[in-house]
């Protein structure tokens, strides 16, 4: 076992959306910080090999060959992650296996930057409704944090990453620090107006809030979005936020960061004398060499599932069931967002209008259910928002009508019919029995236990989905659109790639894993700031919230260290 | 000379929007001979595919069609390398990930077998001897059939796909299978044709770095009637 001589103040496990923020904040506050990433090294711009490829530059216009498909059977369940332009960002399922009691789509990227390179970039604040939800519903445990506690950290994160969006003044979706919103297209403007004139329950259609640069403000090393919509490949313009374009370079500039890729952290080491963690055990992914790195404070930002996996592997006399697991909640309460429920419609007219640019963003209809008065629903708790939008490109009827020949060829060279999609993204409740466990019988090539999932959607999610379909159809019908087609494909948890909740926050160490500062109740120098700390899921995309809590936790850790010094 | 090399030799930049007839005939001549030796399909099936995609997306004096762009060759390779064969199934399926029974290649092969049957009974010959006019008759019969007929074929194919999940030996009529094959070929041919370099860069609206997003502008200022290629 190697004990590198270098001493660190802080260790950050993971370099994605949360790890990048931990690294930046800790380094900028003067802590010598080691960032450990299990995957390969990736550099902004240099390592985006597909960024400028057109369909004709790719052997099968972007489809994977069967031989390539065999390595990503689970990663391909999304339907888009394993296209040739982005397959290299997603893991090889043969090298990185997992097990399913029930289906769980665990979609991962092992490289510096993690999934911040391929994320959906939708960026929303939580509201007081979200932080109070568990308490009001008597479900799971209460959040030890309220909106006012996190609001300044949302400000800080938004300022730095750059968020484009429209301020609406809604309680259910607080406004943030926005650069100019992207435009709605013609059909979306039409629907916005019709929704406004039809409903009196406060629902409104706006443009998605996204972590793309659109304004005048400078963000070091990045430029404004150029509307190529090739974000998933990595953006050479730095048009959207990722940790490798933004937070990690900021950490690097301080001179305090050491970044070590190919470093699989599998255990946090506990010292019973001090009742604190002293460091982490690492296996070098390439050489198999085993190492220990030591530091005063440890940030687990490995993603919800991996962070819980590390805690569960960190067994000691004090923690026979895994570090910080006195409550038995580590690995439980897995949540994701359920989606793929809504409706499609054709939009007649606007044939002489089109758009320029490929907007990497869609529309958003903020939650309008269960927020009081007429909005309250008898059949389900919580709510959902709609994403989606309008585009041109529907040819089905035209192709069927024309059959074949010159007219068909001309028709498919034209923009096609307008169509609209409204797709709900719904909140999933925290259920103790939705869980992941370690499987020591099936180990990976490094001899580490694999993960077994046992989680499912339940009645509240299924009841909510009925409303997601009905309300989408209702809005499209009332807008006068045609050929309205319902859509409901529940799939399984994981597909939203928003897995969270495996080391939840709470007031009580007997029922939760972390406290309100993201510290393990029982080991105060270990912080969990990826999706693992989430006590409930809200219905909005979670990354902004992970970043804000990470920045807040880092400030807390810095203050603690200064007090101790 | 392949088409791409031909374009380079001509020094044709991506600024040219319309191909002149002379250049087009040069491009087409690159593709007409020497024949087409399919790797996935039989020679006769390959002949039928080429004839049919040529009728579906024909060349005109300004815009090369599917055969001129090599779409038939692309489709044959695509079916061979991208679609899942019966032997591949164990590596591509688990309890929660399902591929159509017998693999995706099998459904294309079944379609061509049905086409051979239909062609034989209608024209009394093998696909390999089929003339363009015979394939035109066939396409008219299926792809321009009355809406109700097409819907009936679609429903039969849907029921067949569902039945396949339970019973790998499920069958459908040769007519419905032929309809399924022809619509499948048409869909893939359109998809591939729009993604050929010349079509994508010089026929459709190629706008690799838009720089802005204008959400609602007259079509005359946005591609001038052509769809965005990317």
PDB file of N, CA, C and O in Angstrom, chain A residues 482-520:
ATOM      1  N   UNK A 482     -54.113  19.590 -33.689  1.00  0.00           N
ATOM      2  CA  UNK A 482     -54.751  18.390 -34.248  1.00  0.00           C
ATOM      3  C   UNK A 482     -53.902  17.142 -34.003  1.00  0.00           C
ATOM      4  O   UNK A 482     -52.742  17.247 -33.579  1.00  0.00           O
ATOM      5  N   UNK A 483     -54.496  16.012 -34.284  1.00  0.00           N
ATOM      6  CA  UNK A 483     -53.772  14.737 -34.231  1.00  0.00           C
ATOM      7  C   UNK A 483     -53.075  14.562 -32.872  1.00  0.00           C
ATOM      8  O   UNK A 483     -51.893  14.242 -32.799  1.00  0.00           O
ATOM      9  N   UNK A 484     -53.814  14.794 -31.807  1.00  0.00           N
ATOM     10  CA  UNK A 484     -53.233  14.744 -30.458  1.00  0.00           C
ATOM     11  C   UNK A 484     -53.043  13.291 -30.034  1.00  0.00           C
ATOM     12  O   UNK A 484     -53.980  12.495 -30.102  1.00  0.00           O
ATOM     13  N   UNK A 485     -51.821  12.964 -29.675  1.00  0.00           N
ATOM     14  CA  UNK A 485     -51.486  11.576 -29.323  1.00  0.00           C
ATOM     15  C   UNK A 485     -50.966  11.505 -27.901  1.00  0.00           C
ATOM     16  O   UNK A 485     -49.953  12.127 -27.579  1.00  0.00           O
ATOM     17  N   UNK A 486     -51.643  10.753 -27.012  1.00  0.00           N
ATOM     18  CA  UNK A 486     -51.148  10.613 -25.643  1.00  0.00           C
ATOM     19  C   UNK A 486     -49.851   9.789 -25.625  1.00  0.00           C
ATOM     20  O   UNK A 486     -49.600   8.998 -26.538  1.00  0.00           O
ATOM     21  N   UNK A 487     -49.075   9.973 -24.585  1.00  0.00           N
ATOM     22  CA  UNK A 487     -47.800   9.241 -24.459  1.00  0.00           C
ATOM     23  C   UNK A 487     -47.597   8.890 -23.000  1.00  0.00           C
ATOM     24  O   UNK A 487     -47.722   9.749 -22.137  1.00  0.00           O
ATOM     25  N   UNK A 488     -47.343   7.644 -22.710  1.00  0.00           N
ATOM     26  CA  UNK A 488     -47.057   7.237 -21.338  1.00  0.00           C
ATOM     27  C   UNK A 488     -46.161   6.007 -21.348  1.00  0.00           C
ATOM     28  O   UNK A 488     -46.596   4.902 -21.592  1.00  0.00           O
ATOM     29  N   UNK A 489     -44.911   6.233 -21.097  1.00  0.00           N
ATOM     30  CA  UNK A 489     -43.908   5.167 -21.124  1.00  0.00           C
ATOM     31  C   UNK A 489     -43.170   5.217 -19.790  1.00  0.00           C
ATOM     32  O   UNK A 489     -42.126   5.856 -19.685  1.00  0.00           O
ATOM     33  N   UNK A 490     -43.707   4.554 -18.764  1.00  0.00           N
ATOM     34  CA  UNK A 490     -43.139   4.747 -17.414  1.00  0.00           C
ATOM     35  C   UNK A 490     -41.687   4.293 -17.277  1.00  0.00           C
ATOM     36  O   UNK A 490     -40.946   4.845 -16.470  1.00  0.00           O
ATOM     37  N   UNK A 491     -41.276   3.301 -18.061  1.00  0.00           N
ATOM     38  CA  UNK A 491     -39.894   2.831 -17.947  1.00  0.00           C
ATOM     39  C   UNK A 491     -39.588   2.432 -16.518  1.00  0.00           C
ATOM     40  O   UNK A 491     -40.425   1.846 -15.829  1.00  0.00           O
ATOM     41  N   UNK A 492     -38.408   2.776 -16.063  1.00  0.00           N
ATOM     42  CA  UNK A 492     -37.984   2.399 -14.719  1.00  0.00           C
ATOM     43  C   UNK A 492     -37.143   3.530 -14.144  1.00  0.00           C
ATOM     44  O   UNK A 492     -36.615   4.351 -14.888  1.00  0.00           O
ATOM     45  N   UNK A 493     -37.001   3.556 -12.803  1.00  0.00           N
ATOM     46  CA  UNK A 493     -36.150   4.597 -12.208  1.00  0.00           C
ATOM     47  C   UNK A 493     -34.734   4.543 -12.798  1.00  0.00           C
ATOM     48  O   UNK A 493     -34.251   3.475 -13.161  1.00  0.00           O
ATOM     49  N   UNK A 494     -34.104   5.684 -12.837  1.00  0.00           N
ATOM     50  CA  UNK A 494     -32.740   5.781 -13.354  1.00  0.00           C
ATOM     51  C   UNK A 494     -32.679   6.489 -14.683  1.00  0.00           C
ATOM     52  O   UNK A 494     -31.729   7.201 -14.969  1.00  0.00           O
ATOM     53  N   UNK A 495     -33.729   6.309 -15.488  1.00  0.00           N
ATOM     54  CA  UNK A 495     -33.686   6.849 -16.843  1.00  0.00           C
ATOM     55  C   UNK A 495     -33.631   8.375 -16.870  1.00  0.00           C
ATOM     56  O   UNK A 495     -33.116   8.970 -17.807  1.00  0.00           O
ATOM     57  N   UNK A 496     -34.172   9.002 -15.826  1.00  0.00           N
ATOM     58  CA  UNK A 496     -34.080  10.466 -15.749  1.00  0.00           C
ATOM     59  C   UNK A 496     -32.651  10.924 -15.489  1.00  0.00           C
ATOM     60  O   UNK A 496     -32.337  12.103 -15.621  1.00  0.00           O
ATOM     61  N   UNK A 497     -31.791   9.991 -15.119  1.00  0.00           N
ATOM     62  CA  UNK A 497     -30.382  10.250 -14.762  1.00  0.00           C
ATOM     63  C   UNK A 497     -30.317  11.330 -13.681  1.00  0.00           C
ATOM     64  O   UNK A 497     -29.468  12.210 -13.708  1.00  0.00           O
ATOM     65  N   UNK A 498     -31.277  11.257 -12.767  1.00  0.00           N
ATOM     66  CA  UNK A 498     -31.308  12.169 -11.621  1.00  0.00           C
ATOM     67  C   UNK A 498     -31.330  11.344 -10.334  1.00  0.00           C
ATOM     68  O   UNK A 498     -32.045  11.670  -9.396  1.00  0.00           O
ATOM     69  N   UNK A 499     -30.597  10.247 -10.297  1.00  0.00           N
ATOM     70  CA  UNK A 499     -30.677   9.406  -9.103  1.00  0.00           C
ATOM     71  C   UNK A 499     -30.182  10.189  -7.882  1.00  0.00           C
ATOM     72  O   UNK A 499     -29.208  10.926  -7.963  1.00  0.00           O
ATOM     73  N   UNK A 500     -30.921  10.021  -6.781  1.00  0.00           N
ATOM     74  CA  UNK A 500     -30.614  10.804  -5.575  1.00  0.00           C
ATOM     75  C   UNK A 500     -31.212  10.143  -4.338  1.00  0.00           C
ATOM     76  O   UNK A 500     -31.989   9.203  -4.445  1.00  0.00           O
ATOM     77  N   UNK A 501     -30.815  10.637  -3.153  1.00  0.00           N
ATOM     78  CA  UNK A 501     -31.491  10.273  -1.914  1.00  0.00           C
ATOM     79  C   UNK A 501     -30.842   9.202  -1.059  1.00  0.00           C
ATOM     80  O   UNK A 501     -31.363   8.858  -0.013  1.00  0.00           O
ATOM     81  N   UNK A 502     -29.681   8.666  -1.463  1.00  0.00           N
ATOM     82  CA  UNK A 502     -29.099   7.501  -0.796  1.00  0.00           C
ATOM     83  C   UNK A 502     -28.372   7.813   0.511  1.00  0.00           C
ATOM     84  O   UNK A 502     -27.900   6.899   1.181  1.00  0.00           O
ATOM     85  N   UNK A 503     -28.234   9.096   0.848  1.00  0.00           N
ATOM     86  CA  UNK A 503     -27.610   9.465   2.138  1.00  0.00           C
ATOM     87  C   UNK A 503     -28.303  10.734   2.614  1.00  0.00           C
ATOM     88  O   UNK A 503     -27.695  11.784   2.794  1.00  0.00           O
ATOM     89  N   UNK A 504     -29.608  10.622   2.828  1.00  0.00           N
ATOM     90  CA  UNK A 504     -30.426  11.820   2.977  1.00  0.00           C
ATOM     91  C   UNK A 504     -30.090  12.674   4.189  1.00  0.00           C
ATOM     92  O   UNK A 504     -29.637  12.192   5.218  1.00  0.00           O
ATOM     93  N   UNK A 505     -30.395  13.932   4.040  1.00  0.00           N
ATOM     94  CA  UNK A 505     -30.280  14.909   5.123  1.00  0.00           C
ATOM     95  C   UNK A 505     -31.463  14.808   6.066  1.00  0.00           C
ATOM     96  O   UNK A 505     -32.559  14.473   5.628  1.00  0.00           O
ATOM     97  N   UNK A 506     -31.238  15.165   7.306  1.00  0.00           N
ATOM     98  CA  UNK A 506     -32.350  15.238   8.236  1.00  0.00           C
ATOM     99  C   UNK A 506     -31.877  15.807   9.551  1.00  0.00           C
ATOM    100  O   UNK A 506     -30.668  15.979   9.777  1.00  0.00           O
ATOM    101  N   UNK A 507     -32.829  16.073  10.449  1.00  0.00           N
ATOM    102  CA  UNK A 507     -32.459  16.581  11.771  1.00  0.00           C
ATOM    103  C   UNK A 507     -31.939  15.462  12.665  1.00  0.00           C
ATOM    104  O   UNK A 507     -31.087  15.681  13.515  1.00  0.00           O
ATOM    105  N   UNK A 508     -32.481  14.258  12.486  1.00  0.00           N
ATOM    106  CA  UNK A 508     -32.289  13.188  13.461  1.00  0.00           C
ATOM    107  C   UNK A 508     -31.326  12.111  12.945  1.00  0.00           C
ATOM    108  O   UNK A 508     -31.599  11.468  11.939  1.00  0.00           O
ATOM    109  N   UNK A 509     -30.200  11.900  13.665  1.00  0.00           N
ATOM    110  CA  UNK A 509     -29.243  10.872  13.236  1.00  0.00           C
ATOM    111  C   UNK A 509     -29.853   9.468  13.164  1.00  0.00           C
ATOM    112  O   UNK A 509     -29.306   8.602  12.510  1.00  0.00           O
ATOM    113  N   UNK A 510     -30.966   9.283  13.854  1.00  0.00           N
ATOM    114  CA  UNK A 510     -31.551   7.933  13.825  1.00  0.00           C
ATOM    115  C   UNK A 510     -32.338   7.655  12.559  1.00  0.00           C
ATOM    116  O   UNK A 510     -32.664   6.505  12.256  1.00  0.00           O
ATOM    117  N   UNK A 511     -32.680   8.717  11.821  1.00  0.00           N
ATOM    118  CA  UNK A 511     -33.480   8.511  10.608  1.00  0.00           C
ATOM    119  C   UNK A 511     -32.854   9.126   9.366  1.00  0.00           C
ATOM    120  O   UNK A 511     -33.434   9.080   8.288  1.00  0.00           O
ATOM    121  N   UNK A 512     -31.670   9.716   9.518  1.00  0.00           N
ATOM    122  CA  UNK A 512     -31.046  10.333   8.343  1.00  0.00           C
ATOM    123  C   UNK A 512     -29.536  10.172   8.434  1.00  0.00           C
ATOM    124  O   UNK A 512     -28.999   9.794   9.473  1.00  0.00           O
ATOM    125  N   UNK A 513     -28.843  10.468   7.344  1.00  0.00           N
ATOM    126  CA  UNK A 513     -27.404  10.197   7.237  1.00  0.00           C
ATOM    127  C   UNK A 513     -26.590  11.486   7.394  1.00  0.00           C
ATOM    128  O   UNK A 513     -25.555  11.499   8.057  1.00  0.00           O
ATOM    129  N   UNK A 514     -27.068  12.551   6.770  1.00  0.00           N
ATOM    130  CA  UNK A 514     -26.341  13.823   6.824  1.00  0.00           C
ATOM    131  C   UNK A 514     -27.136  14.847   7.614  1.00  0.00           C
ATOM    132  O   UNK A 514     -28.361  14.770   7.686  1.00  0.00           O
ATOM    133  N   UNK A 515     -26.426  15.845   8.143  1.00  0.00           N
ATOM    134  CA  UNK A 515     -27.129  16.957   8.788  1.00  0.00           C
ATOM    135  C   UNK A 515     -27.353  18.077   7.770  1.00  0.00           C
ATOM    136  O   UNK A 515     -27.039  17.930   6.587  1.00  0.00           O
ATOM    137  N   UNK A 516     -27.869  19.177   8.232  1.00  0.00           N
ATOM    138  CA  UNK A 516     -28.211  20.282   7.344  1.00  0.00           C
ATOM    139  C   UNK A 516     -27.030  20.971   6.691  1.00  0.00           C
ATOM    140  O   UNK A 516     -27.204  21.818   5.820  1.00  0.00           O
ATOM    141  N   UNK A 517     -25.808  20.598   7.093  1.00  0.00           N
ATOM    142  CA  UNK A 517     -24.616  21.150   6.442  1.00  0.00           C
ATOM    143  C   UNK A 517     -23.963  20.129   5.513  1.00  0.00           C
ATOM    144  O   UNK A 517     -22.819  20.302   5.105  1.00  0.00           O
ATOM    145  N   UNK A 518     -24.668  19.043   5.232  1.00  0.00           N
ATOM    146  CA  UNK A 518     -24.169  17.953   4.397  1.00  0.00           C
ATOM    147  C   UNK A 518     -23.090  17.102   5.070  1.00  0.00           C
ATOM    148  O   UNK A 518     -22.444  16.280   4.427  1.00  0.00           O
ATOM    149  N   UNK A 519     -22.870  17.303   6.387  1.00  0.00           N
ATOM    150  CA  UNK A 519     -21.894  16.456   7.103  1.00  0.00           C
ATOM    151  C   UNK A 519     -22.562  15.149   7.506  1.00  0.00           C
ATOM    152  O   UNK A 519     -23.738  15.161   7.894  1.00  0.00           O
ATOM    153  N   UNK A 520     -21.808  14.060   7.487  1.00  0.00           N
ATOM    154  CA  UNK A 520     -22.336  12.839   8.093  1.00  0.00           C
ATOM    155  C   UNK A 520     -22.595  13.159   9.562  1.00  0.00           C
ATOM    156  O   UNK A 520     -21.724  13.728  10.227  1.00  0.00           O
TER     157      UNK A 520
END
